[in-house]
Short mmCIF file of C-alpha atoms in Angstrom, two decimals:
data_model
loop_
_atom_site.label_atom_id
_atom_site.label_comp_id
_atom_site.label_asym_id
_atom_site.label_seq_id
_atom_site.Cartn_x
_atom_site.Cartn_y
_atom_site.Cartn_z
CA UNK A 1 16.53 -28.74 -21.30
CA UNK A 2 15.89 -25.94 -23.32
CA UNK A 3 12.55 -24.98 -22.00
CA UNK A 4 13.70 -25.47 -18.74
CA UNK A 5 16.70 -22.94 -19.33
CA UNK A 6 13.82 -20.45 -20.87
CA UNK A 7 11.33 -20.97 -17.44
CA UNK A 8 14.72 -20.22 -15.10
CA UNK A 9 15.48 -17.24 -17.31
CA UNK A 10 12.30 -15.80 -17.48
CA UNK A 11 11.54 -16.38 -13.69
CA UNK A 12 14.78 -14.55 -12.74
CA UNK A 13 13.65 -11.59 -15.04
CA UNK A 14 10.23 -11.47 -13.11
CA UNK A 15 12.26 -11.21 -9.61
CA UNK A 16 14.69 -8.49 -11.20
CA UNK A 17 11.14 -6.53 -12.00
CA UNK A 18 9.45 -7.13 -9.10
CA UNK A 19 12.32 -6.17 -6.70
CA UNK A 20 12.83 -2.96 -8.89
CA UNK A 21 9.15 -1.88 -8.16
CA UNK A 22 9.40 -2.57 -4.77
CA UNK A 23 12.60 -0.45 -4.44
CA UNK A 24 10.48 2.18 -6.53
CA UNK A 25 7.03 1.70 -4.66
CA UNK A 26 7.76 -0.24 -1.45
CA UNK A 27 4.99 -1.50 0.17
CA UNK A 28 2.88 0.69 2.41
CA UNK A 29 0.24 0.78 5.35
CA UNK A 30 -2.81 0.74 3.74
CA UNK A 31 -3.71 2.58 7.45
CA UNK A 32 -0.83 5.21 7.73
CA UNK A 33 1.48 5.45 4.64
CA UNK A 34 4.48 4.12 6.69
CA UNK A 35 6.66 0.83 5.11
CA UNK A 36 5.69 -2.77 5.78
CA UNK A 37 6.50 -5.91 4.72
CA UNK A 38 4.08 -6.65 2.50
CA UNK A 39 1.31 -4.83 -0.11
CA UNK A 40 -2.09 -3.83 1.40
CA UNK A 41 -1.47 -4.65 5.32
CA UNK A 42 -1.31 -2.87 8.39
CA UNK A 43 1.84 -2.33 9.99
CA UNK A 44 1.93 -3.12 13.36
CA UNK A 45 0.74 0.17 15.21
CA UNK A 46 -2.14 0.43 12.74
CA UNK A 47 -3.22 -3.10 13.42
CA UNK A 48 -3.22 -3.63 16.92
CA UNK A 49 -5.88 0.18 16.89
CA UNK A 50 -8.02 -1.14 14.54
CA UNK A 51 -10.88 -3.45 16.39
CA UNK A 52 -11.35 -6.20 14.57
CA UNK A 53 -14.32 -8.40 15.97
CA UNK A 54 -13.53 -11.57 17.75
CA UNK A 55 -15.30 -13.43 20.97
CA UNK A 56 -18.69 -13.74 21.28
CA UNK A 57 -21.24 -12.43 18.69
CA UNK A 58 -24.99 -12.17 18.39
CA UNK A 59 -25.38 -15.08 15.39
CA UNK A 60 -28.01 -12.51 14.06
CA UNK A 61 -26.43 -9.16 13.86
CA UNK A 62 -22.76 -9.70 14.71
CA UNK A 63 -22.66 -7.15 17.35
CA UNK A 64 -20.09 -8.49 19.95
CA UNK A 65 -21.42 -9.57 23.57
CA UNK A 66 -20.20 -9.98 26.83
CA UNK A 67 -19.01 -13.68 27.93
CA UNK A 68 -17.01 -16.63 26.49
CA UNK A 69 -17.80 -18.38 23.08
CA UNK A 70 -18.76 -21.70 23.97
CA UNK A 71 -20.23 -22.69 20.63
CA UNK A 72 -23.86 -22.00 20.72
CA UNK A 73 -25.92 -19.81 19.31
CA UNK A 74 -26.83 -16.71 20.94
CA UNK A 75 -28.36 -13.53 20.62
CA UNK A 76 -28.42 -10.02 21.22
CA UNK A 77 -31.56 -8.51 23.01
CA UNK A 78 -32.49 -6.44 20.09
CA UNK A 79 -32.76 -9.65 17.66
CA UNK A 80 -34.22 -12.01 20.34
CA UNK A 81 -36.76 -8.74 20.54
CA UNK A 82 -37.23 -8.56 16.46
CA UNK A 83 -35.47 -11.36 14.94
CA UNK A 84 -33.68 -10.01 11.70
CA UNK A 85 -35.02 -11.26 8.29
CA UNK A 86 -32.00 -13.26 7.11
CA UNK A 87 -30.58 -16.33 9.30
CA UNK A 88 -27.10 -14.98 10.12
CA UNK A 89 -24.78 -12.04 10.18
CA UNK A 90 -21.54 -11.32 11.00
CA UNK A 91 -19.08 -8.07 11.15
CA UNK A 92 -15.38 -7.72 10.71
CA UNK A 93 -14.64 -4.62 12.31
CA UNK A 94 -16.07 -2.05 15.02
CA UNK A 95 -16.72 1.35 13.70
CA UNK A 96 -14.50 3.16 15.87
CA UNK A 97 -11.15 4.61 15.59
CA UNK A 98 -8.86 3.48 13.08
CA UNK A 99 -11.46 1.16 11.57
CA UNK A 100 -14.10 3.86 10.87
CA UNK A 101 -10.95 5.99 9.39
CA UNK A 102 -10.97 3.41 7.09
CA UNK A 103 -14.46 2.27 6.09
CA UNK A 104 -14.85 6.27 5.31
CA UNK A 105 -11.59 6.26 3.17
CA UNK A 106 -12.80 3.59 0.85
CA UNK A 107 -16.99 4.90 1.09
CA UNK A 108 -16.15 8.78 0.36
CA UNK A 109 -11.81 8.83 -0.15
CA UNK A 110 -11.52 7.25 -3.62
CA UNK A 111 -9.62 4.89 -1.61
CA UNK A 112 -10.92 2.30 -3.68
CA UNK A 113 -7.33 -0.07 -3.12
CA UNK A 114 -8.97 -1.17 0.42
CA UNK A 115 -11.88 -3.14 -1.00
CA UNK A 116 -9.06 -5.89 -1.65
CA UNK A 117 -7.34 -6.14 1.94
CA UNK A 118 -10.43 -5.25 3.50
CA UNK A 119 -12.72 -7.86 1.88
CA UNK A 120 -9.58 -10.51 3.24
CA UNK A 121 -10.69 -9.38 6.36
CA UNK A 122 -14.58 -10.22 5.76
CA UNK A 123 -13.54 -13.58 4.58
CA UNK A 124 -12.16 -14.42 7.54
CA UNK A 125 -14.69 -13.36 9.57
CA UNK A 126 -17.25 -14.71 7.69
CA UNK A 127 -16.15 -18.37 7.40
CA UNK A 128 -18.40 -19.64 9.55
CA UNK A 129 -21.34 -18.24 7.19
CA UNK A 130 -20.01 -19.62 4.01
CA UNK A 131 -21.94 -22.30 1.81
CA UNK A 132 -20.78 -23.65 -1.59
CA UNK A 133 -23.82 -22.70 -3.36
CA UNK A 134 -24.13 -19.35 -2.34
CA UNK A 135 -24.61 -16.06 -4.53
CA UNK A 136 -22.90 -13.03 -3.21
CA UNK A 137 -24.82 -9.55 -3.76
CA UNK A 138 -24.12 -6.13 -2.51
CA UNK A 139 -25.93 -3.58 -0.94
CA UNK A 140 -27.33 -1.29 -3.98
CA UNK A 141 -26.66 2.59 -4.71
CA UNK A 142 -28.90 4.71 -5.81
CA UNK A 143 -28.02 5.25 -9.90
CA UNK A 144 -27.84 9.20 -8.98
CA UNK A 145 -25.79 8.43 -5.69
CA UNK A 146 -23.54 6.13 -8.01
CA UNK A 147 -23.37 8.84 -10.60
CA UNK A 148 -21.83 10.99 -8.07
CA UNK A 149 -19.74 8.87 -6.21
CA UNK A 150 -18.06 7.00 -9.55
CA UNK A 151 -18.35 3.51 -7.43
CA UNK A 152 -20.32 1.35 -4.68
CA UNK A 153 -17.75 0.41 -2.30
CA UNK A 154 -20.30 -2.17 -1.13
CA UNK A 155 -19.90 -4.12 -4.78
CA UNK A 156 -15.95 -3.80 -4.76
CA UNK A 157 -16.43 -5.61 -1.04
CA UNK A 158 -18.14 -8.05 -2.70
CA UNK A 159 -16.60 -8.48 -6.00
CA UNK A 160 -12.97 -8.81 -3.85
CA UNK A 161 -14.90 -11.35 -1.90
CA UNK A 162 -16.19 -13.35 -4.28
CA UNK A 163 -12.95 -13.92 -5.79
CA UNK A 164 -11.37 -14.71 -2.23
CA UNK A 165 -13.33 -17.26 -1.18
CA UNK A 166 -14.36 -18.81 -5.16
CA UNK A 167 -18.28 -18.48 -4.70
CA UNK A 168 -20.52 -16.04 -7.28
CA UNK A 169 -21.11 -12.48 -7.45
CA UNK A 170 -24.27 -10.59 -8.73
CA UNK A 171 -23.17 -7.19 -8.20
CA UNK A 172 -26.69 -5.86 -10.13
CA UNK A 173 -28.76 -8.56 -8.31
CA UNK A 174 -30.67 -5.55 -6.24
CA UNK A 175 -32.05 -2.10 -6.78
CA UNK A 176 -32.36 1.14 -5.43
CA UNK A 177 -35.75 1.88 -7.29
CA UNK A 178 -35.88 5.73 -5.38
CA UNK A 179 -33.35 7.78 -3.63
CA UNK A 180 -34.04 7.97 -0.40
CA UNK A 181 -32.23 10.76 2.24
CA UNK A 182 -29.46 9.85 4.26
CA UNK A 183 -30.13 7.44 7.40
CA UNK A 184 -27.84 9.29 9.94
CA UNK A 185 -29.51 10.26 12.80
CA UNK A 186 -32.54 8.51 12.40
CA UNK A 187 -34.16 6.08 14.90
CA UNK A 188 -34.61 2.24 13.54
CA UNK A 189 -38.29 2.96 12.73
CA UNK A 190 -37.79 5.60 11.08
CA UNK A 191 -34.76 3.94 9.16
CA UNK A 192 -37.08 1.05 8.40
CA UNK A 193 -40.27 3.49 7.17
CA UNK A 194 -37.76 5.81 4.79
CA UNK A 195 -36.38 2.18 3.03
CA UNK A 196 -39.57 0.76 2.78
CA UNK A 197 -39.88 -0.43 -1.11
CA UNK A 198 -37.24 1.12 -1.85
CA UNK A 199 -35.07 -2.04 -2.70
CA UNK A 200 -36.23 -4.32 -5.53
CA UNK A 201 -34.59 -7.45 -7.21
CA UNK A 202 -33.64 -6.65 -10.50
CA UNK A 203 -36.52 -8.12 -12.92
CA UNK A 204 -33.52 -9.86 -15.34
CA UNK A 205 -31.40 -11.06 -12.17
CA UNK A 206 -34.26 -12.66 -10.35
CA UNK A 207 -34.50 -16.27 -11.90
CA UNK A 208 -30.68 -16.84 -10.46
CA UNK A 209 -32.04 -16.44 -6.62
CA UNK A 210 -34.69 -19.25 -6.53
CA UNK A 211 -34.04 -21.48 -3.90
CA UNK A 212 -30.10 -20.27 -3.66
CA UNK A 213 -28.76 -19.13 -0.56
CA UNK A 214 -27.77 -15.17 -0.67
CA UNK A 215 -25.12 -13.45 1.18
CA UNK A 216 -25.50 -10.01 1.74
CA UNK A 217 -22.49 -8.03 1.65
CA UNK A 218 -21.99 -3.99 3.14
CA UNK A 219 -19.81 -1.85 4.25
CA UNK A 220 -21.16 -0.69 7.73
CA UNK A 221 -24.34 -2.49 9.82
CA UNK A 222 -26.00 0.31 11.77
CA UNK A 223 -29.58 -0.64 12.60
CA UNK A 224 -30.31 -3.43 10.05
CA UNK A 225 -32.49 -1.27 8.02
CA UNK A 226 -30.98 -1.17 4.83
CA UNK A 227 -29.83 -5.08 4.74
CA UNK A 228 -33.44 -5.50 6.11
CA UNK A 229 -34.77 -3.83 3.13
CA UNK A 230 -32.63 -6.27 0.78
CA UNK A 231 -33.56 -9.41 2.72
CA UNK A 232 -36.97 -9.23 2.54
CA UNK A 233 -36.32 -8.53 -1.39
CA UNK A 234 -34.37 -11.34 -2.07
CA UNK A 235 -36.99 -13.68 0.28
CA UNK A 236 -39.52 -11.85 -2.00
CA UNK A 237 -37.92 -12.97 -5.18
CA UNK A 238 -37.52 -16.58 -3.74
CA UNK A 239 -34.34 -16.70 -2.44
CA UNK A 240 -33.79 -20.23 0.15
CA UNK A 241 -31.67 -18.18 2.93
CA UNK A 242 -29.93 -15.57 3.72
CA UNK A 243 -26.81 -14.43 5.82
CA UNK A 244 -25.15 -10.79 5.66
CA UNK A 245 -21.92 -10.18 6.33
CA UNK A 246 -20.25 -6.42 6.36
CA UNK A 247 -16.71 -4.60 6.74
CA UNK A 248 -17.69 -2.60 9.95
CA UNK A 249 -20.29 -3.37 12.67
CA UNK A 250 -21.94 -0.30 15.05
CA UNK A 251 -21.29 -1.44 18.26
CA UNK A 252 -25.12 -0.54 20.57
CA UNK A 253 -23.30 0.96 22.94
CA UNK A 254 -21.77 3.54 20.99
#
């Protein structure tokens, strides 16, 4: 009786705290600043302009296409043309509007909270992609690029994930072995040619890939070319399979 009068007391101090921080720090858009109902959401204006994926994909790249999901696999032009090196891929959000405002908060902002709500989002859009022995790595920085920036918003995505949906993260599982210039503005090829060797399984990291299946986690999907780069590492190193799956998704069009 005693114990149980010590769990009621102690549970209605922990709801006397909590309401007193949310009277202090009431929860906030993670979009906007304004109130919501609850920590790291969108309030309603905010949600309904960001463009979250849905529909019908391309099962390679996650691109959206035109028609009705009727449960088969399909294809975009571009990876019927030059199929991918991984088996699947998927993207949670467009990179327009509100969306991009985002991904760029959390890449270059020190907005660093968003990796938690954001890799929700992933989870969700990924569930088709998820396998109960898979290893979860992130897209690599460069140690100088990391240097600079203090953090690789592409291992908080995946470290959030992980915990999400319960599988394994190798956040050091791949390397950028050389800096290589930014890929804005460049054409696919030449995207492909400037990452060529320039991602590398980390010698200590690569007895836990053999025969697992690897999901490849980023922030934004452009051409490929850098998830390309880490595929064909991870294959390399003897990975089974591998499917990628990232916060924000180019649209072709655009």
């Amino acid at each position: 009786m005693a114990a149980d009068g010590s769990i009621g007391r102690n549970y209605r101090i922990w709801q006397r705290i909590q309401t007193a921080i949310e009277v202090v720090y009431p929860p906030r858009c993670i979009g906007c600043g304004e109130m919501t109902e609850s920590d790291f959401g969108l309030c309603g204006p905010c949600w309904r302009e960001t463009p979250f994926i849905g529909g019908l994909v391309c099962a390679s790249c996650g691109v959206p296409l035109p028609g009705e999901d009727d449960g088969h696999r399909v294809e975009c032009d571009d990876c019927m043309r030059q199929p991918p090196p991984w088996s699947e891929g998927r993207g949670t959000l467009l990179y327009a509007g509100k969306a991009r405002a985002l991904v760029l908060a959390l890449k270059h902002g020190d907005r660093t909270e968003l990796a938690r709500p954001a890799a929700r989002w992933m989870a969700q859009a990924g569930r088709s992609l998820l396998r109960s022995d898979m290893l979860i790595a992130p897209v690599p920085l460069h140690w100088s690029r990391l240097l600079k920036r203090r953090y690789n918003q592409s291992a908080l995505l995946a470290q959030h994930l992980g915990k999400t949906v319960g599988l394994p993260v190798c956040p050091d599982l791949l390397l950028r072995s050389r800096r290589t210039p930014a890929l804005e503005g460049k054409t696919a090829a030449e995207r492909t040619e400037t990452l060529r060797d320039a991602i590398t399984v980390h010698p200590r990291r690569a007895d836990r890939l053999t025969g697992r299946h690897v999901l490849l986690v980023d922030d934004v999907m452009t051409s490929g070319a850098t998830l390309a780069a880490c595929a064909r590492a991870c294959r390399a190193a003897g990975a089974d399979d591998i499917s990628v799956l990232v916060l924000a998704r180019v649209a072709k069009d655009a």
